[in-house]
Amino acid sequence: MFESLSERLGGVFDRLRGRGALNESDVREAMREVRIALLEADVALPVVRTFVEKVTEQAVGQNVLRSVTPGQQVVKIVHDALVDTLGAEASDLELEVTPPAIVMMVGLQGSGKTTTTAKIAKRLTEKGRKKVMMASLDVNRPAAQEQLATLGAQASVATLPIVPGQQPVDIARRALQAAKLQGFDVLMLDTAGRLHVDQALMDEMKAVASVSEPDEILLVVDALTGQDAVNVAKSFSEQVALSGVVLTRMDGDARGGAALSMRAVTGKPIKFVGTGEKLDGIELFQPSRVAGRILG
Ligand code: GDP
């Protein structure tokens, strides 16, 4: 579908063979190709600019290695810088606290937040051998609470019984109390989704965060929304102390550029990627795999 970055750079560097070092004008020319590759992978423009500046500085003056072509060398420099920016290592949830650990899920409606809540709960139950309870605080979208209960039944994860008419902050308090009394290790709070960034819902989310004091606040973002994902991440990170990001729909044809944008904008690690509609469709985020995908 896309020309890979190494293919693009092949042409740029053909005439450079046999020279001593990567000079500034060659690197700048190569960086034009890098820029296009990143934009095609859906990395947000301001993030591309900063990244390209940083890589240019690193590449200029590097000796041209005998073992690889200059093009391959630049690809490697870019790849390493991507991995570095993406966070180098996979980072899991940090839940080693006095139970129950609280995980709060936030994001736009349709991002995959409710499904991701159930996926993480299932994973913690099966892999982490934790006793997990989920509670939906979404009183806006009809049947949101029932949707989580259905997913809980499918995943064999407990959900807080629904009390019609109860408001989010009160549901959060009740969930906390139930999780404590019933000896759950982890309580996952699925907050209301929203169609766009909306201050009333932001205030509600802040109120929930202040009563529940989450150990993790995960922002769920659809990888296919590429450029828009940046605005979403910015708004949420200005309102609550995010601890990480989950990128959903990485099973689709997203090139993964949103990952780089998320990390740059929030400064927080991407912890998981969603890889399908099924409840097993979730993996720990692997920076080097995504860097490869961004470069094509
Ligand atoms: P919410 O409104 O953010 O809670 O979104 P939902 O959890 O209801 O998900 C919306 C749709 O996206 C559902 O059909 C999910 O099955 C689907 N979905 C969620 N995560 C993924 C994913 O990683 N890959 C794919 N292909 N579909 C997903």
XYZ file of C-alpha atoms in Angstrom, residues 164-269:
106
model
C -31.345 2.629 38.315
C -31.169 6.399 38.703
C -27.946 6.498 40.714
C -25.457 9.202 39.695
C -21.800 8.512 38.729
C -20.110 9.774 41.900
C -22.524 7.748 44.036
C -21.988 4.667 41.874
C -18.227 5.105 42.327
C -18.624 5.309 46.124
C -20.860 2.243 46.180
C -18.417 0.341 43.931
C -15.498 1.193 46.221
C -17.359 0.033 49.262
C -18.489 -3.200 47.594
C -14.965 -3.931 46.326
C -13.515 -3.405 49.805
C -16.158 -5.433 51.605
C -16.056 -8.294 49.125
C -12.265 -8.489 48.974
C -11.687 -7.579 45.320
C -8.066 -6.927 44.268
C -8.966 -4.557 41.449
C -11.938 -2.291 40.785
C -12.346 -1.016 37.233
C -14.474 2.085 36.727
C -15.818 2.611 33.214
C -16.708 6.308 33.009
C -19.191 7.898 30.617
C -18.111 8.166 27.018
C -18.788 11.371 25.162
C -19.138 12.261 21.528
C -16.763 15.162 21.809
C -14.800 16.794 24.575
C -17.479 18.267 26.814
C -16.876 20.237 30.007
C -19.831 18.877 32.008
C -18.585 15.341 31.464
C -15.016 16.402 32.212
C -16.217 17.806 35.557
C -18.068 14.577 36.269
C -14.910 12.602 35.479
C -12.849 14.807 37.811
C -15.394 14.340 40.595
C -15.237 10.557 40.136
C -11.424 10.679 40.190
C -11.426 12.691 43.385
C -13.721 10.285 45.279
C -12.095 7.109 43.969
C -8.407 8.182 43.879
C -7.482 5.834 41.019
C -4.113 4.088 40.868
C -4.366 4.094 37.085
C -6.315 6.418 34.798
C -6.227 5.006 31.281
C -7.241 7.013 28.246
C -8.735 4.828 25.514
C -8.115 6.151 21.996
C -9.066 4.744 18.609
C -5.857 4.350 16.567
C -7.831 4.929 13.377
C -8.632 8.508 14.393
C -4.990 9.462 13.816
C -4.756 13.242 13.849
C -7.883 13.811 15.963
C -6.528 11.550 18.656
C -4.062 14.282 19.561
C -6.758 16.806 20.485
C -8.536 14.167 22.528
C -5.355 13.269 24.395
C -4.546 16.907 25.027
C -7.965 17.718 26.482
C -8.098 14.682 28.726
C -4.545 15.055 29.975
C -5.239 18.666 30.922
C -8.157 17.579 33.115
C -7.009 14.425 34.887
C -3.681 12.835 35.758
C -3.561 10.101 33.121
C -1.248 7.203 33.893
C -1.339 5.634 30.454
C -3.044 5.188 27.119
C -4.723 2.252 25.372
C -4.795 2.351 21.567
C -7.672 0.346 20.158
C -8.279 -1.008 16.636
C -4.639 -1.726 15.930
C -5.954 -4.828 14.118
C -7.293 -2.467 11.437
C -5.117 -0.727 8.876
C -3.918 1.995 11.255
C -0.215 2.546 10.671
C 0.217 3.329 14.335
C 1.227 6.962 14.067
C -1.311 7.825 16.771
C 0.959 5.971 19.203
C 3.780 8.441 18.643
C 1.422 11.408 18.924
C -0.146 10.081 22.140
C 3.169 9.581 23.803
C 4.458 12.991 22.740
C 1.316 14.843 23.824
C 0.560 13.127 27.132
C 4.086 12.120 28.135
C 2.496 8.895 29.408
C 3.216 5.363 28.254
